[in-house]
PDB file of C-alpha atoms in Angstrom:
ATOM      1  CA  UNK A1321      77.826 -60.014 139.135  1.00  0.00           C
ATOM      2  CA  UNK A1322      76.759 -62.298 141.658  1.00  0.00           C
ATOM      3  CA  UNK A1323      77.737 -62.355 145.134  1.00  0.00           C
ATOM      4  CA  UNK A1324      79.324 -65.851 144.258  1.00  0.00           C
ATOM      5  CA  UNK A1325      81.365 -64.960 141.480  1.00  0.00           C
ATOM      6  CA  UNK A1326      82.554 -62.133 144.192  1.00  0.00           C
ATOM      7  CA  UNK A1327      83.726 -65.066 146.701  1.00  0.00           C
ATOM      8  CA  UNK A1328      85.321 -66.791 143.769  1.00  0.00           C
ATOM      9  CA  UNK A1329      86.480 -64.057 142.254  1.00  0.00           C
ATOM     10  CA  UNK A1330      87.775 -62.898 146.037  1.00  0.00           C
ATOM     11  CA  UNK A1331      89.555 -66.777 146.276  1.00  0.00           C
ATOM     12  CA  UNK A1332      91.592 -66.156 143.144  1.00  0.00           C
ATOM     13  CA  UNK A1333      93.057 -63.218 144.760  1.00  0.00           C
ATOM     14  CA  UNK A1334      93.791 -65.092 148.111  1.00  0.00           C
ATOM     15  CA  UNK A1335      96.190 -67.653 146.408  1.00  0.00           C
ATOM     16  CA  UNK A1336      98.620 -65.883 145.961  1.00  0.00           C
ATOM     17  CA  UNK A1337      98.377 -62.200 147.206  1.00  0.00           C
ATOM     18  CA  UNK A1338     101.144 -60.689 149.085  1.00  0.00           C
ATOM     19  CA  UNK A1339     100.740 -57.812 152.032  1.00  0.00           C
ATOM     20  CA  UNK A1340      98.776 -54.627 151.004  1.00  0.00           C
ATOM     21  CA  UNK A1341     102.024 -52.120 151.754  1.00  0.00           C
ATOM     22  CA  UNK A1342     104.686 -50.119 149.777  1.00  0.00           C
ATOM     23  CA  UNK A1343     107.906 -51.410 149.176  1.00  0.00           C
ATOM     24  CA  UNK A1344     110.039 -49.817 151.621  1.00  0.00           C
ATOM     25  CA  UNK A1345     113.426 -50.743 149.644  1.00  0.00           C
ATOM     26  CA  UNK A1346     112.256 -49.582 146.329  1.00  0.00           C
ATOM     27  CA  UNK A1347     112.466 -53.257 144.047  1.00  0.00           C
ATOM     28  CA  UNK A1348     109.379 -55.671 143.986  1.00  0.00           C
ATOM     29  CA  UNK A1349     110.086 -58.989 145.718  1.00  0.00           C
ATOM     30  CA  UNK A1350     110.746 -61.716 143.279  1.00  0.00           C
ATOM     31  CA  UNK A1351     107.889 -63.560 144.278  1.00  0.00           C
ATOM     32  CA  UNK A1352     105.627 -60.110 142.922  1.00  0.00           C
ATOM     33  CA  UNK A1353     107.993 -60.051 139.973  1.00  0.00           C
ATOM     34  CA  UNK A1354     107.621 -63.873 138.758  1.00  0.00           C
ATOM     35  CA  UNK A1355     103.679 -62.925 139.445  1.00  0.00           C
ATOM     36  CA  UNK A1356     103.462 -60.332 136.982  1.00  0.00           C
ATOM     37  CA  UNK A1357     105.587 -62.251 134.078  1.00  0.00           C
ATOM     38  CA  UNK A1358     103.693 -65.605 134.092  1.00  0.00           C
ATOM     39  CA  UNK A1359     100.894 -63.148 134.240  1.00  0.00           C
ATOM     40  CA  UNK A1360     102.836 -61.298 130.938  1.00  0.00           C
ATOM     41  CA  UNK A1361     103.897 -64.440 129.292  1.00  0.00           C
ATOM     42  CA  UNK A1362     100.089 -65.864 129.733  1.00  0.00           C
ATOM     43  CA  UNK A1363      98.368 -62.332 128.085  1.00  0.00           C
ATOM     44  CA  UNK A1364     101.209 -62.341 125.391  1.00  0.00           C
ATOM     45  CA  UNK A1365     100.475 -66.207 125.145  1.00  0.00           C
ATOM     46  CA  UNK A1366      96.889 -66.421 124.245  1.00  0.00           C
ATOM     47  CA  UNK A1367      95.509 -63.083 124.513  1.00  0.00           C
ATOM     48  CA  UNK A1368      92.784 -61.514 126.381  1.00  0.00           C
ATOM     49  CA  UNK A1369      90.111 -64.917 125.923  1.00  0.00           C
ATOM     50  CA  UNK A1370      93.401 -66.344 128.462  1.00  0.00           C
ATOM     51  CA  UNK A1371      92.823 -63.808 131.265  1.00  0.00           C
ATOM     52  CA  UNK A1372      89.513 -63.613 133.464  1.00  0.00           C
ATOM     53  CA  UNK A1373      89.181 -59.501 134.515  1.00  0.00           C
ATOM     54  CA  UNK A1374      90.925 -59.800 137.670  1.00  0.00           C
ATOM     55  CA  UNK A1375      93.865 -60.106 135.556  1.00  0.00           C
ATOM     56  CA  UNK A1376      93.098 -58.732 132.891  1.00  0.00           C
ATOM     57  CA  UNK A1377      92.837 -55.344 134.897  1.00  0.00           C
ATOM     58  CA  UNK A1378      95.658 -56.699 137.216  1.00  0.00           C
ATOM     59  CA  UNK A1379      98.208 -56.116 133.694  1.00  0.00           C
ATOM     60  CA  UNK A1380      96.563 -53.065 132.676  1.00  0.00           C
ATOM     61  CA  UNK A1381      97.564 -51.573 136.922  1.00  0.00           C
ATOM     62  CA  UNK A1382     101.504 -52.736 136.835  1.00  0.00           C
ATOM     63  CA  UNK A1383     102.089 -50.079 134.904  1.00  0.00           C
ATOM     64  CA  UNK A1384     100.069 -47.676 136.549  1.00  0.00           C
ATOM     65  CA  UNK A1385     100.996 -48.851 139.947  1.00  0.00           C
ATOM     66  CA  UNK A1386     105.324 -50.095 139.411  1.00  0.00           C
ATOM     67  CA  UNK A1387     106.421 -50.546 143.039  1.00  0.00           C
ATOM     68  CA  UNK A1388     103.631 -52.805 144.859  1.00  0.00           C
ATOM     69  CA  UNK A1389     101.602 -55.462 144.533  1.00  0.00           C
ATOM     70  CA  UNK A1390      97.681 -54.902 142.620  1.00  0.00           C
ATOM     71  CA  UNK A1391      96.057 -57.280 143.417  1.00  0.00           C
ATOM     72  CA  UNK A1392      94.872 -55.706 146.920  1.00  0.00           C
ATOM     73  CA  UNK A1393      93.336 -52.949 144.343  1.00  0.00           C
ATOM     74  CA  UNK A1394      91.945 -55.179 141.318  1.00  0.00           C
ATOM     75  CA  UNK A1395      89.758 -57.104 143.441  1.00  0.00           C
ATOM     76  CA  UNK A1396      88.170 -53.652 145.156  1.00  0.00           C
ATOM     77  CA  UNK A1397      87.604 -52.137 142.072  1.00  0.00           C
ATOM     78  CA  UNK A1398      86.063 -55.307 141.055  1.00  0.00           C
ATOM     79  CA  UNK A1399      83.911 -55.541 144.110  1.00  0.00           C
ATOM     80  CA  UNK A1400      82.499 -51.660 143.748  1.00  0.00           C
ATOM     81  CA  UNK A1401      82.060 -51.910 139.580  1.00  0.00           C
ATOM     82  CA  UNK A1402      81.388 -55.111 139.409  1.00  0.00           C
ATOM     83  CA  UNK A1403      83.272 -56.300 136.006  1.00  0.00           C
ATOM     84  CA  UNK A1404      86.198 -55.183 133.428  1.00  0.00           C
ATOM     85  CA  UNK A1405      84.081 -52.740 131.506  1.00  0.00           C
ATOM     86  CA  UNK A1406      81.937 -51.292 134.597  1.00  0.00           C
ATOM     87  CA  UNK A1407      85.848 -50.652 136.112  1.00  0.00           C
ATOM     88  CA  UNK A1408      87.010 -48.558 133.276  1.00  0.00           C
ATOM     89  CA  UNK A1409      83.631 -46.293 131.980  1.00  0.00           C
ATOM     90  CA  UNK A1410      83.491 -45.386 135.868  1.00  0.00           C
ATOM     91  CA  UNK A1411      83.589 -41.962 136.484  1.00  0.00           C
ATOM     92  CA  UNK A1412      85.967 -40.622 137.905  1.00  0.00           C
ATOM     93  CA  UNK A1413      84.525 -39.421 141.178  1.00  0.00           C
ATOM     94  CA  UNK A1414      83.348 -42.632 141.510  1.00  0.00           C
ATOM     95  CA  UNK A1415      87.273 -44.324 140.730  1.00  0.00           C
ATOM     96  CA  UNK A1416      88.718 -41.889 143.673  1.00  0.00           C
ATOM     97  CA  UNK A1417      86.452 -43.063 146.414  1.00  0.00           C
ATOM     98  CA  UNK A1418      88.059 -45.856 145.538  1.00  0.00           C
ATOM     99  CA  UNK A1419      91.449 -47.103 148.494  1.00  0.00           C
ATOM    100  CA  UNK A1420      94.858 -46.857 146.233  1.00  0.00           C
ATOM    101  CA  UNK A1421      93.560 -45.215 143.291  1.00  0.00           C
ATOM    102  CA  UNK A1422      95.052 -42.253 142.280  1.00  0.00           C
ATOM    103  CA  UNK A1423      95.345 -39.611 138.867  1.00  0.00           C
ATOM    104  CA  UNK A1424      98.127 -42.327 137.751  1.00  0.00           C
ATOM    105  CA  UNK A1425      95.401 -45.180 137.787  1.00  0.00           C
ATOM    106  CA  UNK A1426      92.392 -42.489 136.644  1.00  0.00           C
ATOM    107  CA  UNK A1427      94.281 -41.502 133.456  1.00  0.00           C
ATOM    108  CA  UNK A1428      94.935 -45.540 133.131  1.00  0.00           C
ATOM    109  CA  UNK A1429      91.995 -46.433 133.034  1.00  0.00           C
ATOM    110  CA  UNK A1430      90.663 -43.126 131.065  1.00  0.00           C
ATOM    111  CA  UNK A1431      92.697 -44.256 127.856  1.00  0.00           C
ATOM    112  CA  UNK A1432      91.474 -47.488 127.794  1.00  0.00           C
ATOM    113  CA  UNK A1433      88.481 -46.537 127.763  1.00  0.00           C
ATOM    114  CA  UNK A1434      88.775 -44.122 125.007  1.00  0.00           C
ATOM    115  CA  UNK A1435      90.887 -46.199 122.488  1.00  0.00           C
ATOM    116  CA  UNK A1436      88.067 -48.667 123.020  1.00  0.00           C
ATOM    117  CA  UNK A1437      86.361 -46.261 121.961  1.00  0.00           C
ATOM    118  CA  UNK A1438      88.215 -45.134 118.929  1.00  0.00           C
ATOM    119  CA  UNK A1439      88.377 -48.831 117.623  1.00  0.00           C
ATOM    120  CA  UNK A1440      85.248 -49.511 117.875  1.00  0.00           C
ATOM    121  CA  UNK A1441      83.843 -46.204 115.911  1.00  0.00           C
ATOM    122  CA  UNK A1442      87.004 -47.035 113.011  1.00  0.00           C
ATOM    123  CA  UNK A1443      84.616 -49.714 111.951  1.00  0.00           C
ATOM    124  CA  UNK A1444      81.388 -48.198 111.135  1.00  0.00           C
ATOM    125  CA  UNK A1445      82.691 -44.382 110.408  1.00  0.00           C
ATOM    126  CA  UNK A1446      82.109 -44.029 106.703  1.00  0.00           C
ATOM    127  CA  UNK A1447      80.554 -47.188 106.234  1.00  0.00           C
ATOM    128  CA  UNK A1448      77.779 -48.498 104.958  1.00  0.00           C
ATOM    129  CA  UNK A1449      75.164 -48.883 107.535  1.00  0.00           C
ATOM    130  CA  UNK A1450      73.612 -51.819 106.249  1.00  0.00           C
ATOM    131  CA  UNK A1451      76.354 -54.021 105.858  1.00  0.00           C
ATOM    132  CA  UNK A1452      78.097 -52.956 109.362  1.00  0.00           C
ATOM    133  CA  UNK A1453      74.953 -52.801 111.777  1.00  0.00           C
ATOM    134  CA  UNK A1454      76.605 -55.512 113.763  1.00  0.00           C
ATOM    135  CA  UNK A1455      79.732 -52.402 114.126  1.00  0.00           C
ATOM    136  CA  UNK A1456      77.153 -50.495 115.026  1.00  0.00           C
ATOM    137  CA  UNK A1457      75.047 -51.889 118.065  1.00  0.00           C
ATOM    138  CA  UNK A1458      79.085 -52.989 119.142  1.00  0.00           C
ATOM    139  CA  UNK A1459      79.944 -49.371 119.026  1.00  0.00           C
ATOM    140  CA  UNK A1460      76.840 -48.345 121.041  1.00  0.00           C
ATOM    141  CA  UNK A1461      77.002 -50.373 123.599  1.00  0.00           C
ATOM    142  CA  UNK A1462      80.639 -49.855 124.408  1.00  0.00           C
ATOM    143  CA  UNK A1463      80.175 -46.420 124.139  1.00  0.00           C
ATOM    144  CA  UNK A1464      76.602 -46.319 126.065  1.00  0.00           C
ATOM    145  CA  UNK A1465      76.240 -49.282 127.700  1.00  0.00           C
ATOM    146  CA  UNK A1466      77.507 -48.682 131.479  1.00  0.00           C
ATOM    147  CA  UNK A1467      76.958 -44.998 131.858  1.00  0.00           C
ATOM    148  CA  UNK A1468      75.494 -44.373 134.894  1.00  0.00           C
ATOM    149  CA  UNK A1469      73.228 -41.610 133.446  1.00  0.00           C
ATOM    150  CA  UNK A1470      70.893 -41.826 130.644  1.00  0.00           C
ATOM    151  CA  UNK A1471      73.523 -40.219 127.190  1.00  0.00           C
ATOM    152  CA  UNK A1472      71.174 -38.958 123.953  1.00  0.00           C
ATOM    153  CA  UNK A1473      73.199 -39.548 120.376  1.00  0.00           C
ATOM    154  CA  UNK A1474      72.378 -39.696 117.142  1.00  0.00           C
ATOM    155  CA  UNK A1475      74.567 -41.304 113.656  1.00  0.00           C
ATOM    156  CA  UNK A1476      74.431 -38.782 110.342  1.00  0.00           C
ATOM    157  CA  UNK A1477      73.448 -40.634 107.601  1.00  0.00           C
ATOM    158  CA  UNK A1478      74.538 -39.305 103.386  1.00  0.00           C
ATOM    159  CA  UNK A1479      72.119 -41.104 100.477  1.00  0.00           C
ATOM    160  CA  UNK A1480      73.787 -44.356 100.412  1.00  0.00           C
ATOM    161  CA  UNK A1481      73.479 -44.645 103.780  1.00  0.00           C
ATOM    162  CA  UNK A1482      76.948 -43.956 104.522  1.00  0.00           C
ATOM    163  CA  UNK A1483      77.441 -43.126 108.438  1.00  0.00           C
ATOM    164  CA  UNK A1484      79.051 -39.711 108.632  1.00  0.00           C
ATOM    165  CA  UNK A1485      79.106 -37.859 111.635  1.00  0.00           C
ATOM    166  CA  UNK A1486      78.101 -38.990 114.937  1.00  0.00           C
ATOM    167  CA  UNK A1487      77.528 -36.609 117.594  1.00  0.00           C
ATOM    168  CA  UNK A1488      75.972 -36.571 121.159  1.00  0.00           C
ATOM    169  CA  UNK A1489      73.191 -33.947 121.260  1.00  0.00           C
ATOM    170  CA  UNK A1490      72.233 -34.301 125.275  1.00  0.00           C
ATOM    171  CA  UNK A1491      73.705 -35.925 128.857  1.00  0.00           C
ATOM    172  CA  UNK A1492      71.370 -36.344 131.238  1.00  0.00           C
ATOM    173  CA  UNK A1493      70.281 -37.852 134.792  1.00  0.00           C
ATOM    174  CA  UNK A1494      70.011 -41.577 134.985  1.00  0.00           C
ATOM    175  CA  UNK A1495      66.716 -41.973 134.033  1.00  0.00           C
ATOM    176  CA  UNK A1496      65.839 -38.781 131.389  1.00  0.00           C
ATOM    177  CA  UNK A1497      68.043 -36.728 128.920  1.00  0.00           C
ATOM    178  CA  UNK A1498      66.984 -33.603 127.447  1.00  0.00           C
ATOM    179  CA  UNK A1499      66.492 -33.758 123.434  1.00  0.00           C
ATOM    180  CA  UNK A1500      65.200 -31.157 120.910  1.00  0.00           C
ATOM    181  CA  UNK A1501      63.575 -32.511 117.876  1.00  0.00           C
ATOM    182  CA  UNK A1502      64.368 -29.118 116.063  1.00  0.00           C
ATOM    183  CA  UNK A1503      67.495 -29.281 117.467  1.00  0.00           C
ATOM    184  CA  UNK A1504      67.793 -32.362 115.488  1.00  0.00           C
ATOM    185  CA  UNK A1505      67.195 -32.154 112.518  1.00  0.00           C
ATOM    186  CA  UNK A1506      68.596 -28.521 111.686  1.00  0.00           C
ATOM    187  CA  UNK A1507      71.967 -30.607 112.811  1.00  0.00           C
ATOM    188  CA  UNK A1508      71.027 -33.199 109.543  1.00  0.00           C
ATOM    189  CA  UNK A1509      70.818 -29.933 107.851  1.00  0.00           C
ATOM    190  CA  UNK A1510      74.017 -29.093 108.134  1.00  0.00           C
ATOM    191  CA  UNK A1511      75.816 -31.502 107.813  1.00  0.00           C
ATOM    192  CA  UNK A1512      73.520 -32.342 104.160  1.00  0.00           C
ATOM    193  CA  UNK A1513      72.717 -35.312 105.496  1.00  0.00           C
ATOM    194  CA  UNK A1514      69.759 -36.952 104.472  1.00  0.00           C
ATOM    195  CA  UNK A1515      68.717 -39.893 107.228  1.00  0.00           C
ATOM    196  CA  UNK A1516      69.561 -40.465 110.848  1.00  0.00           C
ATOM    197  CA  UNK A1517      69.559 -42.897 113.697  1.00  0.00           C
ATOM    198  CA  UNK A1518      68.155 -41.960 117.548  1.00  0.00           C
ATOM    199  CA  UNK A1519      70.511 -43.863 119.981  1.00  0.00           C
ATOM    200  CA  UNK A1520      70.052 -43.784 123.494  1.00  0.00           C
ATOM    201  CA  UNK A1521      70.522 -45.379 126.447  1.00  0.00           C
ATOM    202  CA  UNK A1522      68.929 -46.778 129.877  1.00  0.00           C
ATOM    203  CA  UNK A1523      71.166 -47.252 132.991  1.00  0.00           C
ATOM    204  CA  UNK A1524      68.209 -49.077 134.024  1.00  0.00           C
ATOM    205  CA  UNK A1525      70.069 -51.780 132.665  1.00  0.00           C
ATOM    206  CA  UNK A1526      66.302 -52.435 130.854  1.00  0.00           C
ATOM    207  CA  UNK A1527      65.460 -51.190 126.745  1.00  0.00           C
ATOM    208  CA  UNK A1528      62.120 -51.063 126.987  1.00  0.00           C
ATOM    209  CA  UNK A1529      60.987 -47.731 126.190  1.00  0.00           C
ATOM    210  CA  UNK A1530      58.916 -44.415 128.092  1.00  0.00           C
ATOM    211  CA  UNK A1531      56.328 -43.510 126.998  1.00  0.00           C
ATOM    212  CA  UNK A1532      58.580 -40.233 127.316  1.00  0.00           C
ATOM    213  CA  UNK A1533      60.845 -41.950 124.947  1.00  0.00           C
ATOM    214  CA  UNK A1534      57.895 -42.962 122.119  1.00  0.00           C
ATOM    215  CA  UNK A1535      56.778 -39.340 121.789  1.00  0.00           C
ATOM    216  CA  UNK A1536      59.844 -38.279 121.585  1.00  0.00           C
ATOM    217  CA  UNK A1537      61.009 -40.252 118.542  1.00  0.00           C
ATOM    218  CA  UNK A1538      57.806 -38.969 117.014  1.00  0.00           C
ATOM    219  CA  UNK A1539      58.410 -35.110 117.986  1.00  0.00           C
ATOM    220  CA  UNK A1540      61.494 -36.205 115.343  1.00  0.00           C
ATOM    221  CA  UNK A1541      60.646 -38.668 113.093  1.00  0.00           C
ATOM    222  CA  UNK A1542      57.194 -35.387 112.528  1.00  0.00           C
ATOM    223  CA  UNK A1543      60.658 -33.372 112.085  1.00  0.00           C
ATOM    224  CA  UNK A1544      62.277 -35.267 109.750  1.00  0.00           C
ATOM    225  CA  UNK A1545      60.067 -36.120 107.596  1.00  0.00           C
ATOM    226  CA  UNK A1546      58.347 -32.085 107.233  1.00  0.00           C
ATOM    227  CA  UNK A1547      62.128 -31.937 105.428  1.00  0.00           C
ATOM    228  CA  UNK A1548      62.813 -35.229 103.243  1.00  0.00           C
ATOM    229  CA  UNK A1549      64.850 -36.716 105.845  1.00  0.00           C
ATOM    230  CA  UNK A1550      64.808 -40.004 106.517  1.00  0.00           C
ATOM    231  CA  UNK A1551      64.274 -41.334 110.440  1.00  0.00           C
ATOM    232  CA  UNK A1552      65.347 -45.477 109.911  1.00  0.00           C
ATOM    233  CA  UNK A1553      65.637 -46.210 113.881  1.00  0.00           C
ATOM    234  CA  UNK A1554      65.617 -45.514 117.804  1.00  0.00           C
ATOM    235  CA  UNK A1555      67.821 -48.019 119.725  1.00  0.00           C
ATOM    236  CA  UNK A1556      67.521 -47.893 122.968  1.00  0.00           C
ATOM    237  CA  UNK A1557      70.953 -49.248 124.960  1.00  0.00           C
ATOM    238  CA  UNK A1558      70.578 -50.962 127.648  1.00  0.00           C
ATOM    239  CA  UNK A1559      73.054 -53.727 130.110  1.00  0.00           C
ATOM    240  CA  UNK A1560      73.070 -57.048 127.138  1.00  0.00           C
ATOM    241  CA  UNK A1561      70.856 -55.531 125.234  1.00  0.00           C
ATOM    242  CA  UNK A1562      69.142 -53.837 123.010  1.00  0.00           C
ATOM    243  CA  UNK A1563      66.074 -52.747 121.387  1.00  0.00           C
ATOM    244  CA  UNK A1564      65.503 -51.636 117.877  1.00  0.00           C
ATOM    245  CA  UNK A1565      62.153 -49.297 117.519  1.00  0.00           C
ATOM    246  CA  UNK A1566      62.064 -49.897 113.759  1.00  0.00           C
ATOM    247  CA  UNK A1567      61.710 -53.705 114.914  1.00  0.00           C
ATOM    248  CA  UNK A1568      59.344 -53.791 117.763  1.00  0.00           C
ATOM    249  CA  UNK A1569      56.752 -51.301 115.221  1.00  0.00           C
ATOM    250  CA  UNK A1570      56.800 -47.961 117.248  1.00  0.00           C
ATOM    251  CA  UNK A1571      58.447 -46.493 113.834  1.00  0.00           C
TER     252      UNK A1571
END
């Protein structure tokens, strides 16, 4: 998000923002109650598409923090992480650095993140990958695009290219993840899989493969070929785009 965009968000918050302070009476002032009611009504009438990120985040925080104005906290979260998706996927340790974020807020954000992953996963599991390719890409972006460290996962397919397993193989650092080709192939045999798709993310946002990515993919392809397994593709997930080894001629 650009600096100008942050200023725009701030001006929207400032329009009716109350001082951030505990409520001595334990009851919400009418202007906060009215603001919450208006947001809820607008959400029910128009859905999430009718609301910018900061208002959607407020709706979440209403339930986490029922007794104070949450606009200042929503603003701090968006200022730090940039958008709604990155707030949900932010590491717990970084969320705790934000003033006003406690266990309840973290728990609610992580429940929402888990729900998003579960819903996206339901659209691809036990389905024929070719006919649900866009859903598979959406799932990869939902679960991996905003991670701050690399994750390597494998989609295992049966003879009809139906997705039968989605497994995380390894987690790494901001620019490296350890992968063991033999373990990938061994797991395929255990699952009675016939084919697989490799996926990992680049926290930098750029999905261009490194030489290490290319070498690792060739090693896995060789291991798969020796066992009669098909490596359909290796996807690298960036912030807003993905790269297919198959489409780019690496496989």
